[in-house]
Amino acid sequence: DIAMRAIAEVAAKHLGQPIIVENKAGGGGALGPATMAATAKADGYTIAQMPIGVYRLPIMQETTWDPLKDFSSVAMVAGLAGPTRQAIAEAQTARGIGYHAGLLSLAAMKSAPEDEIIAHCEAVAREIPLVGFYLQPAVGGVILSADFWRRFVSIDNVIAIKIAPFNRYRTLDVLRGVS
């Protein structure tokens, strides 16, 4: 919801018209797309943010819609994980099947020094545009300094950072690093 509202705000300025964001929570992210498939006109004026689980839904249960046939992707972001060699292979696969960017988990680098993590990010960014992912340590995230984020945003092919440490001070570290 927050990401879509930020995108809508910027898009509204560029398009010169208001954009309405309607949060349809529920069903593991499937309620919004199901509602859109049933009610939205195929005119390009309706967009959605859909989690990967939405694409599995027609395989697991009967639906009146098919995410591959009833929707067109604007941007596809793959999840990338693992040590450098694995993350590079995942980035190459994602790029090869049409993904536009990769969201890089740093959980596999948990015990690595920041210099090694930066080298890891640089290597993966050579394969696909990169979205950094600052995840809370309780679920595998790595605590990183403001200096790390300053260095991270200077990597060629870094396009964004998803900030989800659920700690205002860690969030501020990212903001200090990128400002």
JSON list of N, CA, C and O in Angstrom, two decimals, residues 114 133-138 141-149 161-178:
[
{"chain": "A", "resi": 114, "resn": "GLU", "atom": "N", "xyz": [31.05, -5.45, 5.83]},
{"chain": "A", "resi": 114, "resn": "GLU", "atom": "CA", "xyz": [30.36, -4.60, 4.86]},
{"chain": "A", "resi": 114, "resn": "GLU", "atom": "C", "xyz": [31.09, -4.52, 3.52]},
{"chain": "A", "resi": 114, "resn": "GLU", "atom": "O", "xyz": [30.45, -4.47, 2.47]},
{"chain": "A", "resi": 133, "resn": "PHE", "atom": "N", "xyz": [17.51, -4.52, -0.26]},
{"chain": "A", "resi": 133, "resn": "PHE", "atom": "CA", "xyz": [16.45, -4.94, 0.65]},
{"chain": "A", "resi": 133, "resn": "PHE", "atom": "C", "xyz": [16.99, -4.91, 2.06]},
{"chain": "A", "resi": 133, "resn": "PHE", "atom": "O", "xyz": [17.82, -5.73, 2.44]},
{"chain": "A", "resi": 134, "resn": "TYR", "atom": "N", "xyz": [16.53, -3.92, 2.84]},
{"chain": "A", "resi": 134, "resn": "TYR", "atom": "CA", "xyz": [16.95, -3.82, 4.24]},
{"chain": "A", "resi": 134, "resn": "TYR", "atom": "C", "xyz": [15.86, -4.45, 5.09]},
{"chain": "A", "resi": 134, "resn": "TYR", "atom": "O", "xyz": [14.84, -3.86, 5.37]},
{"chain": "A", "resi": 135, "resn": "LEU", "atom": "N", "xyz": [16.08, -5.69, 5.48]},
{"chain": "A", "resi": 135, "resn": "LEU", "atom": "CA", "xyz": [15.10, -6.50, 6.20]},
{"chain": "A", "resi": 135, "resn": "LEU", "atom": "C", "xyz": [15.45, -6.56, 7.68]},
{"chain": "A", "resi": 135, "resn": "LEU", "atom": "O", "xyz": [16.63, -6.58, 8.05]},
{"chain": "A", "resi": 136, "resn": "GLN", "atom": "N", "xyz": [14.43, -6.67, 8.51]},
{"chain": "A", "resi": 136, "resn": "GLN", "atom": "CA", "xyz": [14.66, -6.74, 9.95]},
{"chain": "A", "resi": 136, "resn": "GLN", "atom": "C", "xyz": [15.49, -7.97, 10.32]},
{"chain": "A", "resi": 136, "resn": "GLN", "atom": "O", "xyz": [15.31, -9.05, 9.76]},
{"chain": "A", "resi": 137, "resn": "PRO", "atom": "N", "xyz": [16.42, -7.82, 11.25]},
{"chain": "A", "resi": 137, "resn": "PRO", "atom": "CA", "xyz": [17.29, -8.93, 11.65]},
{"chain": "A", "resi": 137, "resn": "PRO", "atom": "C", "xyz": [16.52, -10.15, 12.18]},
{"chain": "A", "resi": 137, "resn": "PRO", "atom": "O", "xyz": [16.98, -11.28, 12.01]},
{"chain": "A", "resi": 138, "resn": "ALA", "atom": "N", "xyz": [15.37, -9.96, 12.78]},
{"chain": "A", "resi": 138, "resn": "ALA", "atom": "CA", "xyz": [14.60, -11.07, 13.34]},
{"chain": "A", "resi": 138, "resn": "ALA", "atom": "C", "xyz": [14.22, -12.11, 12.29]},
{"chain": "A", "resi": 138, "resn": "ALA", "atom": "O", "xyz": [13.96, -13.27, 12.62]},
{"chain": "A", "resi": 141, "resn": "GLY", "atom": "N", "xyz": [17.53, -10.41, 8.29]},
{"chain": "A", "resi": 141, "resn": "GLY", "atom": "CA", "xyz": [18.18, -9.19, 7.83]},
{"chain": "A", "resi": 141, "resn": "GLY", "atom": "C", "xyz": [19.54, -8.97, 8.49]},
{"chain": "A", "resi": 141, "resn": "GLY", "atom": "O", "xyz": [19.85, -9.57, 9.51]},
{"chain": "A", "resi": 142, "resn": "VAL", "atom": "N", "xyz": [20.33, -8.12, 7.88]},
{"chain": "A", "resi": 142, "resn": "VAL", "atom": "CA", "xyz": [21.67, -7.79, 8.36]},
{"chain": "A", "resi": 142, "resn": "VAL", "atom": "C", "xyz": [21.67, -6.34, 8.78]},
{"chain": "A", "resi": 142, "resn": "VAL", "atom": "O", "xyz": [21.17, -5.48, 8.05]},
{"chain": "A", "resi": 143, "resn": "ILE", "atom": "N", "xyz": [22.22, -6.02, 9.95]},
{"chain": "A", "resi": 143, "resn": "ILE", "atom": "CA", "xyz": [22.31, -4.62, 10.39]},
{"chain": "A", "resi": 143, "resn": "ILE", "atom": "C", "xyz": [23.46, -3.97, 9.61]},
{"chain": "A", "resi": 143, "resn": "ILE", "atom": "O", "xyz": [24.59, -4.47, 9.61]},
{"chain": "A", "resi": 144, "resn": "LEU", "atom": "N", "xyz": [23.13, -2.87, 8.94]},
{"chain": "A", "resi": 144, "resn": "LEU", "atom": "CA", "xyz": [24.09, -2.19, 8.08]},
{"chain": "A", "resi": 144, "resn": "LEU", "atom": "C", "xyz": [24.17, -0.70, 8.43]},
{"chain": "A", "resi": 144, "resn": "LEU", "atom": "O", "xyz": [23.17, -0.09, 8.81]},
{"chain": "A", "resi": 145, "resn": "SER", "atom": "N", "xyz": [25.33, -0.14, 8.27]},
{"chain": "A", "resi": 145, "resn": "SER", "atom": "CA", "xyz": [25.57, 1.26, 8.64]},
{"chain": "A", "resi": 145, "resn": "SER", "atom": "C", "xyz": [25.11, 2.23, 7.56]},
{"chain": "A", "resi": 145, "resn": "SER", "atom": "O", "xyz": [24.87, 1.86, 6.41]},
{"chain": "A", "resi": 146, "resn": "ALA", "atom": "N", "xyz": [25.03, 3.51, 7.95]},
{"chain": "A", "resi": 146, "resn": "ALA", "atom": "CA", "xyz": [24.72, 4.56, 6.98]},
{"chain": "A", "resi": 146, "resn": "ALA", "atom": "C", "xyz": [25.79, 4.59, 5.89]},
{"chain": "A", "resi": 146, "resn": "ALA", "atom": "O", "xyz": [25.49, 4.82, 4.71]},
{"chain": "A", "resi": 147, "resn": "ASP", "atom": "N", "xyz": [27.05, 4.33, 6.26]},
{"chain": "A", "resi": 147, "resn": "ASP", "atom": "CA", "xyz": [28.13, 4.31, 5.27]},
{"chain": "A", "resi": 147, "resn": "ASP", "atom": "C", "xyz": [27.91, 3.20, 4.24]},
{"chain": "A", "resi": 147, "resn": "ASP", "atom": "O", "xyz": [28.19, 3.40, 3.06]},
{"chain": "A", "resi": 148, "resn": "PHE", "atom": "N", "xyz": [27.41, 2.05, 4.69]},
{"chain": "A", "resi": 148, "resn": "PHE", "atom": "CA", "xyz": [27.10, 0.97, 3.74]},
{"chain": "A", "resi": 148, "resn": "PHE", "atom": "C", "xyz": [26.10, 1.48, 2.70]},
{"chain": "A", "resi": 148, "resn": "PHE", "atom": "O", "xyz": [26.29, 1.28, 1.50]},
{"chain": "A", "resi": 149, "resn": "TRP", "atom": "N", "xyz": [25.03, 2.13, 3.14]},
{"chain": "A", "resi": 149, "resn": "TRP", "atom": "CA", "xyz": [23.98, 2.58, 2.22]},
{"chain": "A", "resi": 149, "resn": "TRP", "atom": "C", "xyz": [24.49, 3.68, 1.29]},
{"chain": "A", "resi": 149, "resn": "TRP", "atom": "O", "xyz": [24.10, 3.74, 0.14]},
{"chain": "A", "resi": 161, "resn": "ILE", "atom": "N", "xyz": [15.81, 0.99, -3.03]},
{"chain": "A", "resi": 161, "resn": "ILE", "atom": "CA", "xyz": [16.01, 0.25, -1.78]},
{"chain": "A", "resi": 161, "resn": "ILE", "atom": "C", "xyz": [14.64, 0.04, -1.15]},
{"chain": "A", "resi": 161, "resn": "ILE", "atom": "O", "xyz": [13.87, 1.00, -1.00]},
{"chain": "A", "resi": 162, "resn": "LYS", "atom": "N", "xyz": [14.36, -1.20, -0.78]},
{"chain": "A", "resi": 162, "resn": "LYS", "atom": "CA", "xyz": [13.16, -1.49, 0.01]},
{"chain": "A", "resi": 162, "resn": "LYS", "atom": "C", "xyz": [13.61, -1.50, 1.46]},
{"chain": "A", "resi": 162, "resn": "LYS", "atom": "O", "xyz": [14.47, -2.28, 1.85]},
{"chain": "A", "resi": 163, "resn": "ILE", "atom": "N", "xyz": [13.02, -0.62, 2.25]},
{"chain": "A", "resi": 163, "resn": "ILE", "atom": "CA", "xyz": [13.43, -0.46, 3.64]},
{"chain": "A", "resi": 163, "resn": "ILE", "atom": "C", "xyz": [12.38, -1.10, 4.55]},
{"chain": "A", "resi": 163, "resn": "ILE", "atom": "O", "xyz": [11.26, -0.61, 4.63]},
{"chain": "A", "resi": 164, "resn": "ALA", "atom": "N", "xyz": [12.74, -2.20, 5.21]},
{"chain": "A", "resi": 164, "resn": "ALA", "atom": "CA", "xyz": [11.80, -2.88, 6.10]},
{"chain": "A", "resi": 164, "resn": "ALA", "atom": "C", "xyz": [12.49, -3.44, 7.34]},
{"chain": "A", "resi": 164, "resn": "ALA", "atom": "O", "xyz": [12.28, -4.57, 7.72]},
{"chain": "A", "resi": 165, "resn": "PRO", "atom": "N", "xyz": [13.33, -2.61, 8.03]},
{"chain": "A", "resi": 165, "resn": "PRO", "atom": "CA", "xyz": [13.99, -3.14, 9.22]},
{"chain": "A", "resi": 165, "resn": "PRO", "atom": "C", "xyz": [13.09, -3.09, 10.46]},
{"chain": "A", "resi": 165, "resn": "PRO", "atom": "O", "xyz": [13.40, -3.67, 11.48]},
{"chain": "A", "resi": 166, "resn": "PHE", "atom": "N", "xyz": [11.93, -2.42, 10.35]},
{"chain": "A", "resi": 166, "resn": "PHE", "atom": "CA", "xyz": [11.00, -2.25, 11.46]},
{"chain": "A", "resi": 166, "resn": "PHE", "atom": "C", "xyz": [11.71, -1.70, 12.69]},
{"chain": "A", "resi": 166, "resn": "PHE", "atom": "O", "xyz": [11.48, -2.12, 13.81]},
{"chain": "A", "resi": 167, "resn": "ASN", "atom": "N", "xyz": [12.60, -0.74, 12.43]},
{"chain": "A", "resi": 167, "resn": "ASN", "atom": "CA", "xyz": [13.36, -0.07, 13.48]},
{"chain": "A", "resi": 167, "resn": "ASN", "atom": "C", "xyz": [13.68, 1.33, 12.94]},
{"chain": "A", "resi": 167, "resn": "ASN", "atom": "O", "xyz": [14.42, 1.46, 11.96]},
{"chain": "A", "resi": 168, "resn": "ARG", "atom": "N", "xyz": [13.10, 2.33, 13.57]},
{"chain": "A", "resi": 168, "resn": "ARG", "atom": "CA", "xyz": [13.24, 3.69, 13.04]},
{"chain": "A", "resi": 168, "resn": "ARG", "atom": "C", "xyz": [14.69, 4.14, 12.92]},
{"chain": "A", "resi": 168, "resn": "ARG", "atom": "O", "xyz": [15.04, 4.90, 12.04]},
{"chain": "A", "resi": 169, "resn": "TYR", "atom": "N", "xyz": [15.56, 3.66, 13.81]},
{"chain": "A", "resi": 169, "resn": "TYR", "atom": "CA", "xyz": [16.96, 4.08, 13.76]},
{"chain": "A", "resi": 169, "resn": "TYR", "atom": "C", "xyz": [17.67, 3.44, 12.57]},
{"chain": "A", "resi": 169, "resn": "TYR", "atom": "O", "xyz": [18.51, 4.06, 11.93]},
{"chain": "A", "resi": 170, "resn": "ARG", "atom": "N", "xyz": [17.34, 2.20, 12.24]},
{"chain": "A", "resi": 170, "resn": "ARG", "atom": "CA", "xyz": [17.92, 1.55, 11.06]},
{"chain": "A", "resi": 170, "resn": "ARG", "atom": "C", "xyz": [17.42, 2.22, 9.78]},
{"chain": "A", "resi": 170, "resn": "ARG", "atom": "O", "xyz": [18.15, 2.37, 8.82]},
{"chain": "A", "resi": 171, "resn": "THR", "atom": "N", "xyz": [16.14, 2.60, 9.78]},
{"chain": "A", "resi": 171, "resn": "THR", "atom": "CA", "xyz": [15.58, 3.33, 8.64]},
{"chain": "A", "resi": 171, "resn": "THR", "atom": "C", "xyz": [16.32, 4.65, 8.46]},
{"chain": "A", "resi": 171, "resn": "THR", "atom": "O", "xyz": [16.67, 5.03, 7.35]},
{"chain": "A", "resi": 172, "resn": "LEU", "atom": "N", "xyz": [16.57, 5.34, 9.57]},
{"chain": "A", "resi": 172, "resn": "LEU", "atom": "CA", "xyz": [17.32, 6.60, 9.49]},
{"chain": "A", "resi": 172, "resn": "LEU", "atom": "C", "xyz": [18.74, 6.39, 8.96]},
{"chain": "A", "resi": 172, "resn": "LEU", "atom": "O", "xyz": [19.27, 7.25, 8.26]},
{"chain": "A", "resi": 173, "resn": "ASP", "atom": "N", "xyz": [19.35, 5.25, 9.28]},
{"chain": "A", "resi": 173, "resn": "ASP", "atom": "CA", "xyz": [20.68, 4.95, 8.73]},
{"chain": "A", "resi": 173, "resn": "ASP", "atom": "C", "xyz": [20.64, 4.94, 7.21]},
{"chain": "A", "resi": 173, "resn": "ASP", "atom": "O", "xyz": [21.53, 5.45, 6.54]},
{"chain": "A", "resi": 174, "resn": "VAL", "atom": "N", "xyz": [19.59, 4.34, 6.64]},
{"chain": "A", "resi": 174, "resn": "VAL", "atom": "CA", "xyz": [19.47, 4.31, 5.19]},
{"chain": "A", "resi": 174, "resn": "VAL", "atom": "C", "xyz": [19.29, 5.73, 4.66]},
{"chain": "A", "resi": 174, "resn": "VAL", "atom": "O", "xyz": [19.96, 6.12, 3.70]},
{"chain": "A", "resi": 175, "resn": "LEU", "atom": "N", "xyz": [18.40, 6.47, 5.28]},
{"chain": "A", "resi": 175, "resn": "LEU", "atom": "CA", "xyz": [18.16, 7.84, 4.82]},
{"chain": "A", "resi": 175, "resn": "LEU", "atom": "C", "xyz": [19.40, 8.71, 4.92]},
{"chain": "A", "resi": 175, "resn": "LEU", "atom": "O", "xyz": [19.68, 9.50, 4.02]},
{"chain": "A", "resi": 176, "resn": "ARG", "atom": "N", "xyz": [20.18, 8.54, 5.99]},
{"chain": "A", "resi": 176, "resn": "ARG", "atom": "CA", "xyz": [21.44, 9.29, 6.12]},
{"chain": "A", "resi": 176, "resn": "ARG", "atom": "C", "xyz": [22.41, 8.89, 5.01]},
{"chain": "A", "resi": 176, "resn": "ARG", "atom": "O", "xyz": [23.12, 9.72, 4.46]},
{"chain": "A", "resi": 177, "resn": "GLY", "atom": "N", "xyz": [22.44, 7.61, 4.72]},
{"chain": "A", "resi": 177, "resn": "GLY", "atom": "CA", "xyz": [23.37, 7.12, 3.70]},
{"chain": "A", "resi": 177, "resn": "GLY", "atom": "C", "xyz": [23.04, 7.58, 2.30]},
{"chain": "A", "resi": 177, "resn": "GLY", "atom": "O", "xyz": [23.93, 7.82, 1.51]},
{"chain": "A", "resi": 178, "resn": "VAL", "atom": "N", "xyz": [21.77, 7.73, 2.00]},
{"chain": "A", "resi": 178, "resn": "VAL", "atom": "CA", "xyz": [21.39, 8.09, 0.63]},
{"chain": "A", "resi": 178, "resn": "VAL", "atom": "C", "xyz": [21.22, 9.60, 0.43]},
{"chain": "A", "resi": 178, "resn": "VAL", "atom": "O", "xyz": [21.08, 10.05, -0.70]}
]
